[in-house]
Amino acid sequence: MRLRGWVGLGALVMGAVGCGDAVGPQGSGGRDLEFVAPSASSGIPAPRQRHWNSPITDEDRSLAEAAVAAMDATAGVLPALLFSKFVHGEWRLNDLWIQFGFFGMGTGYTVTPRVEIRGSDGRLLQLATVEPRSEEQGLYSVMRPTSEVVVPTSAFCGGQAAVTVTFEVRSKGTFAGESVTLLNKDVAQAVILQQRCPDPITPLGGGGAVLPSAGGTRLWLCQYEVWTDLDGDVIDVFFFGCTEVLGGFLAA
Amino acid sequence: MKIRTFLMGLLAVGVLAVGARAQTRATNARTVGIAVALVDTLSRPEHRAEILRFSDPSRPDVILLRQDASAEALVAAIASYRISVARTPGRPGAVGRTAITELSSATAAAAPLRARATEMLAKVRRAPLAKVGNYGRGRWAQFEVRVGG
């Protein structure tokens, strides 16, 4: 009797230990599925690539200041000057963050950004329109506006962005009784390098791959994994990257 | 006598447990219960699917997809879950969230799992609305999937 009791206990323990494949509540639907997932706002790995183009230099600044000092701001129309401009951007996951600006002089300006995202084959994947920024300064003065815009992209791992920003500086005034506008236009372009496909999963082979834009014979995944403790603090981040999924992982 | 019986029972349990473990390792394949849920929004807009691993026997791991998810997305999520289980052991007291941010579509490689994924999604879509964790309301159903091996 006692022995039978122990065997019964053994069977119970087996159930808990030997067959420890956790299965939660059976059934489905109708009942609430209770869990609390930690916030997704922390621990997200952000593959970043940065590209700078024509940052404003100290030399530009001193040139501009000297020009302002040399000009008589009351002398009718003064030239619209554009000393330097910059565009840079970086991928933050699937968002393309772009900063641009210029350094010049005039009474107003317009900045018109244009973003093209292309696949590795050069095919246009996305053309983003960003609202132009325009401002009237009124008085002839030094201008150094900068802007930052975020362009959500459709997760083109491997995509490359070309950002073109047209800067137009103008100077309005009166010359010989006539209203005159002088323009100075320039273009800055930056190619934001290919959005990095994170490191491959070694056991699966392949890797570093550019996702086919559609279809094909192979299944590719871009994924990452974040482990958090019960307080929501991040313990580990694994960037599995973009990899081809093979064999047993796709078994029925 | 009682002590000897106790020790013998304990030994038998131990031998059986070790044997079962060894067998599990040898085949390295097992079936686990997971919940598949369809919700309106995932934790981030760029996520195509999320997999939550609770490392807790009292609750199943959860694959979360958007309401309009395709069978291909579920195929990818199951594959991703299997990859995660293969690479990262469960951690008691911790929660793992795997996020799929991009996947190729309509691939021949997904074919072996696509039919089952289609059935699974159909079952989830037939389920009544319910609370799905802190993802709001949605539909969910529980399935067995093979991992390892």
mmCIF file of C-alpha atoms in Angstrom, chain A residues 22-237:
data_model
loop_
_atom_site.group_PDB
_atom_site.id
_atom_site.type_symbol
_atom_site.label_atom_id
_atom_site.label_comp_id
_atom_site.label_asym_id
_atom_site.label_seq_id
_atom_site.Cartn_x
_atom_site.Cartn_y
_atom_site.Cartn_z
ATOM 1 C CA ALA A 22 4.797 23.848 -19.630
ATOM 2 C CA VAL A 23 1.318 24.013 -20.944
ATOM 3 C CA GLY A 24 -0.842 26.717 -19.591
ATOM 4 C CA PRO A 25 -4.565 26.785 -19.340
ATOM 5 C CA GLN A 26 -6.225 24.623 -21.911
ATOM 6 C CA GLY A 27 -8.993 25.660 -24.194
ATOM 7 C CA SER A 28 -9.355 28.944 -25.869
ATOM 8 C CA GLY A 29 -11.415 31.993 -26.375
ATOM 9 C CA GLY A 30 -14.184 33.240 -24.199
ATOM 10 C CA ARG A 31 -11.883 33.300 -21.229
ATOM 11 C CA ASP A 32 -9.475 36.125 -20.719
ATOM 12 C CA LEU A 33 -5.855 35.404 -21.439
ATOM 13 C CA GLU A 34 -4.177 36.907 -18.426
ATOM 14 C CA PHE A 35 -0.646 38.199 -18.643
ATOM 15 C CA VAL A 36 1.228 41.425 -18.317
ATOM 16 C CA ALA A 37 3.865 42.001 -20.935
ATOM 17 C CA PRO A 38 6.534 44.489 -20.013
ATOM 18 C CA SER A 39 6.631 47.819 -21.718
ATOM 19 C CA ALA A 40 8.167 47.762 -25.166
ATOM 20 C CA SER A 41 9.642 51.190 -24.746
ATOM 21 C CA SER A 42 12.914 50.053 -23.349
ATOM 22 C CA GLY A 43 15.655 47.848 -24.508
ATOM 23 C CA ILE A 44 14.979 48.084 -28.185
ATOM 24 C CA PRO A 45 18.182 47.725 -30.088
ATOM 25 C CA ALA A 46 18.585 50.422 -32.648
ATOM 26 C CA PRO A 47 20.969 49.729 -35.458
ATOM 27 C CA ARG A 48 22.276 53.087 -36.375
ATOM 28 C CA GLN A 49 24.234 54.394 -39.246
ATOM 29 C CA ARG A 50 25.172 57.973 -39.409
ATOM 30 C CA HIS A 51 26.154 60.062 -42.312
ATOM 31 C CA TRP A 52 27.239 63.638 -42.092
ATOM 32 C CA ASN A 53 27.370 65.987 -44.967
ATOM 33 C CA SER A 54 28.790 69.482 -44.907
ATOM 34 C CA PRO A 55 28.454 70.441 -41.290
ATOM 35 C CA ILE A 56 28.771 74.100 -40.500
ATOM 36 C CA THR A 57 32.348 74.991 -39.796
ATOM 37 C CA ASP A 58 33.887 77.711 -37.690
ATOM 38 C CA GLU A 59 35.214 79.204 -40.893
ATOM 39 C CA ASP A 60 31.662 79.540 -42.206
ATOM 40 C CA ARG A 61 30.625 81.299 -39.049
ATOM 41 C CA SER A 62 33.421 83.801 -39.132
ATOM 42 C CA LEU A 63 32.775 84.498 -42.807
ATOM 43 C CA ALA A 64 29.143 85.194 -42.144
ATOM 44 C CA GLU A 65 29.828 87.431 -39.202
ATOM 45 C CA ALA A 66 32.361 89.361 -41.215
ATOM 46 C CA ALA A 67 29.866 89.775 -44.033
ATOM 47 C CA VAL A 68 27.192 91.054 -41.712
ATOM 48 C CA ALA A 69 29.616 93.513 -40.227
ATOM 49 C CA ALA A 70 30.622 94.751 -43.664
ATOM 50 C CA MET A 71 27.116 95.393 -44.896
ATOM 51 C CA ASP A 72 24.838 98.236 -44.265
ATOM 52 C CA ALA A 73 21.529 96.752 -43.325
ATOM 53 C CA THR A 74 19.684 99.833 -44.491
ATOM 54 C CA ALA A 75 21.083 99.855 -48.000
ATOM 55 C CA GLY A 76 18.104 98.479 -49.860
ATOM 56 C CA VAL A 77 18.615 94.995 -51.162
ATOM 57 C CA LEU A 78 21.420 92.934 -49.819
ATOM 58 C CA PRO A 79 22.414 89.617 -51.367
ATOM 59 C CA ALA A 80 20.943 86.378 -50.126
ATOM 60 C CA LEU A 81 23.896 84.391 -48.923
ATOM 61 C CA LEU A 82 24.136 80.701 -48.300
ATOM 62 C CA PHE A 83 27.408 79.787 -46.739
ATOM 63 C CA SER A 84 26.910 76.199 -45.890
ATOM 64 C CA LYS A 85 24.321 73.538 -45.468
ATOM 65 C CA PHE A 86 24.105 70.094 -44.046
ATOM 66 C CA VAL A 87 22.025 66.971 -44.200
ATOM 67 C CA HIS A 88 22.474 63.909 -42.109
ATOM 68 C CA GLY A 89 20.373 61.014 -41.113
ATOM 69 C CA GLU A 90 20.303 57.745 -39.362
ATOM 70 C CA TRP A 91 18.107 54.711 -39.160
ATOM 71 C CA ARG A 92 16.473 53.972 -35.880
ATOM 72 C CA LEU A 93 14.874 50.646 -36.520
ATOM 73 C CA ASN A 94 12.396 51.409 -39.260
ATOM 74 C CA ASP A 95 12.356 55.150 -38.850
ATOM 75 C CA LEU A 96 14.670 57.353 -40.797
ATOM 76 C CA TRP A 97 15.670 60.369 -38.752
ATOM 77 C CA ILE A 98 16.908 63.269 -40.819
ATOM 78 C CA GLN A 99 18.436 66.507 -39.713
ATOM 79 C CA PHE A 100 19.205 69.355 -42.013
ATOM 80 C CA GLY A 101 19.924 72.997 -41.885
ATOM 81 C CA PHE A 102 21.927 75.805 -43.344
ATOM 82 C CA PHE A 103 23.881 78.838 -42.422
ATOM 83 C CA GLY A 104 23.250 81.972 -44.403
ATOM 84 C CA MET A 105 21.961 85.502 -44.486
ATOM 85 C CA GLY A 106 18.849 87.043 -45.884
ATOM 86 C CA THR A 107 15.354 88.031 -44.977
ATOM 87 C CA GLY A 108 13.740 84.638 -45.385
ATOM 88 C CA TYR A 109 14.229 81.111 -46.528
ATOM 89 C CA THR A 110 12.552 77.911 -47.639
ATOM 90 C CA VAL A 111 13.878 74.418 -47.055
ATOM 91 C CA THR A 112 12.455 71.577 -49.122
ATOM 92 C CA PRO A 113 13.431 68.036 -48.171
ATOM 93 C CA ARG A 114 12.870 65.027 -50.378
ATOM 94 C CA VAL A 115 13.559 61.443 -49.369
ATOM 95 C CA GLU A 116 13.953 58.466 -51.645
ATOM 96 C CA ILE A 117 14.444 54.993 -50.268
ATOM 97 C CA ARG A 118 15.734 52.360 -52.620
ATOM 98 C CA GLY A 119 16.376 48.679 -52.321
ATOM 99 C CA SER A 120 19.713 47.100 -52.971
ATOM 100 C CA ASP A 121 18.679 46.645 -56.586
ATOM 101 C CA GLY A 122 18.151 50.368 -56.967
ATOM 102 C CA ARG A 123 14.388 50.056 -57.219
ATOM 103 C CA LEU A 124 12.466 52.905 -55.638
ATOM 104 C CA LEU A 125 10.705 51.576 -52.555
ATOM 105 C CA GLN A 126 9.432 54.747 -51.010
ATOM 106 C CA LEU A 127 9.284 58.381 -51.857
ATOM 107 C CA ALA A 128 8.635 60.446 -48.800
ATOM 108 C CA THR A 129 7.402 63.947 -48.930
ATOM 109 C CA VAL A 130 8.379 66.129 -46.066
ATOM 110 C CA GLU A 131 6.688 69.437 -45.539
ATOM 111 C CA PRO A 132 8.886 72.301 -46.692
ATOM 112 C CA ARG A 133 9.883 74.676 -43.987
ATOM 113 C CA SER A 134 9.564 78.325 -44.763
ATOM 114 C CA GLU A 135 10.132 81.406 -42.696
ATOM 115 C CA GLU A 136 10.298 85.134 -43.196
ATOM 116 C CA GLN A 137 12.875 86.864 -41.090
ATOM 117 C CA GLY A 138 11.825 90.356 -41.996
ATOM 118 C CA LEU A 139 15.099 92.036 -41.350
ATOM 119 C CA TYR A 140 18.250 91.035 -43.096
ATOM 120 C CA SER A 141 20.005 88.821 -40.637
ATOM 121 C CA VAL A 142 22.015 85.703 -40.015
ATOM 122 C CA MET A 143 19.975 82.544 -40.294
ATOM 123 C CA ARG A 144 20.922 79.097 -39.126
ATOM 124 C CA PRO A 145 17.786 77.040 -38.929
ATOM 125 C CA THR A 146 17.919 73.322 -38.362
ATOM 126 C CA SER A 147 15.131 70.825 -38.627
ATOM 127 C CA GLU A 148 14.664 67.224 -37.689
ATOM 128 C CA VAL A 149 12.075 65.036 -39.307
ATOM 129 C CA VAL A 150 11.218 61.390 -38.878
ATOM 130 C CA VAL A 151 10.235 59.393 -41.910
ATOM 131 C CA PRO A 152 8.572 56.098 -41.041
ATOM 132 C CA THR A 153 9.625 53.474 -43.499
ATOM 133 C CA SER A 154 8.198 50.099 -44.219
ATOM 134 C CA ALA A 155 10.944 48.164 -42.571
ATOM 135 C CA PHE A 156 13.236 47.818 -45.512
ATOM 136 C CA CYS A 157 16.126 46.053 -43.963
ATOM 137 C CA GLY A 158 18.889 46.781 -46.384
ATOM 138 C CA GLY A 159 17.190 49.823 -47.798
ATOM 139 C CA GLN A 160 19.231 52.877 -48.636
ATOM 140 C CA ALA A 161 17.940 56.406 -48.434
ATOM 141 C CA ALA A 162 18.903 59.385 -50.506
ATOM 142 C CA VAL A 163 17.932 62.635 -48.900
ATOM 143 C CA THR A 164 17.984 65.766 -50.971
ATOM 144 C CA VAL A 165 17.295 69.089 -49.376
ATOM 145 C CA THR A 166 16.946 72.248 -51.379
ATOM 146 C CA PHE A 167 17.763 75.409 -49.495
ATOM 147 C CA GLU A 168 16.536 78.702 -50.805
ATOM 148 C CA VAL A 169 17.530 81.894 -49.117
ATOM 149 C CA ARG A 170 15.993 85.154 -50.197
ATOM 150 C CA SER A 171 16.563 88.782 -49.547
ATOM 151 C CA LYS A 172 13.746 91.215 -50.113
ATOM 152 C CA GLY A 173 14.152 94.923 -50.258
ATOM 153 C CA THR A 174 13.581 98.059 -52.247
ATOM 154 C CA PHE A 175 15.930 99.256 -54.915
ATOM 155 C CA ALA A 176 15.302 102.441 -56.896
ATOM 156 C CA GLY A 177 11.703 102.406 -55.714
ATOM 157 C CA GLU A 178 11.129 98.862 -56.923
ATOM 158 C CA SER A 179 10.502 95.852 -54.724
ATOM 159 C CA VAL A 180 13.220 93.358 -55.430
ATOM 160 C CA THR A 181 13.844 89.805 -54.262
ATOM 161 C CA LEU A 182 17.216 88.180 -54.615
ATOM 162 C CA LEU A 183 17.467 84.416 -54.331
ATOM 163 C CA ASN A 184 20.262 82.071 -53.561
ATOM 164 C CA LYS A 185 19.532 78.407 -53.948
ATOM 165 C CA ASP A 186 21.621 75.407 -53.139
ATOM 166 C CA VAL A 187 21.102 71.711 -52.745
ATOM 167 C CA ALA A 188 22.569 69.354 -50.199
ATOM 168 C CA GLN A 189 22.326 65.653 -50.561
ATOM 169 C CA ALA A 190 23.147 62.808 -48.274
ATOM 170 C CA VAL A 191 22.974 59.138 -48.901
ATOM 171 C CA ILE A 192 22.007 57.484 -45.666
ATOM 172 C CA LEU A 193 23.783 54.216 -45.901
ATOM 173 C CA GLN A 194 21.989 50.986 -46.133
ATOM 174 C CA GLN A 195 19.946 50.191 -43.086
ATOM 175 C CA ARG A 196 21.985 47.541 -41.451
ATOM 176 C CA CYS A 197 20.564 44.102 -41.303
ATOM 177 C CA PRO A 198 21.761 42.931 -37.922
ATOM 178 C CA ASP A 199 24.128 40.077 -37.443
ATOM 179 C CA PRO A 200 22.854 36.747 -38.571
ATOM 180 C CA ILE A 201 21.970 33.824 -36.392
ATOM 181 C CA THR A 202 25.034 31.729 -36.810
ATOM 182 C CA PRO A 203 23.399 28.316 -36.711
ATOM 183 C CA LEU A 204 21.059 29.262 -39.483
ATOM 184 C CA GLY A 205 23.750 30.385 -41.830
ATOM 185 C CA GLY A 206 23.259 33.072 -44.391
ATOM 186 C CA GLY A 207 22.767 36.436 -42.862
ATOM 187 C CA GLY A 208 23.549 40.020 -43.370
ATOM 188 C CA ALA A 209 20.940 39.628 -45.973
ATOM 189 C CA VAL A 210 18.748 42.080 -47.686
ATOM 190 C CA LEU A 211 15.173 40.978 -47.482
ATOM 191 C CA PRO A 212 13.600 40.241 -50.791
ATOM 192 C CA SER A 213 10.940 42.880 -51.220
ATOM 193 C CA ALA A 214 8.301 40.286 -51.999
ATOM 194 C CA GLY A 215 7.975 36.608 -52.494
ATOM 195 C CA GLY A 216 10.786 34.371 -53.469
ATOM 196 C CA THR A 217 11.461 30.905 -52.310
ATOM 197 C CA ARG A 218 13.013 31.633 -48.947
ATOM 198 C CA LEU A 219 11.565 32.896 -45.714
ATOM 199 C CA TRP A 220 13.470 35.725 -44.173
ATOM 200 C CA LEU A 221 12.904 37.247 -40.794
ATOM 201 C CA CYS A 222 14.203 40.305 -39.024
ATOM 202 C CA GLN A 223 13.753 39.913 -35.306
ATOM 203 C CA TYR A 224 15.101 40.811 -31.918
ATOM 204 C CA GLU A 225 14.492 39.554 -28.436
ATOM 205 C CA VAL A 226 14.374 41.488 -25.211
ATOM 206 C CA TRP A 227 14.265 39.859 -21.795
ATOM 207 C CA THR A 228 12.991 41.840 -18.883
ATOM 208 C CA ASP A 229 12.638 41.038 -15.230
ATOM 209 C CA LEU A 230 9.419 41.374 -13.302
ATOM 210 C CA ASP A 231 10.100 45.052 -12.714
ATOM 211 C CA GLY A 232 10.369 45.641 -16.421
ATOM 212 C CA ASP A 233 14.110 46.205 -16.325
ATOM 213 C CA VAL A 234 15.953 44.877 -19.328
ATOM 214 C CA ILE A 235 18.165 41.909 -18.629
ATOM 215 C CA ASP A 236 19.301 41.002 -22.100
ATOM 216 C CA VAL A 237 18.832 42.049 -25.660
#
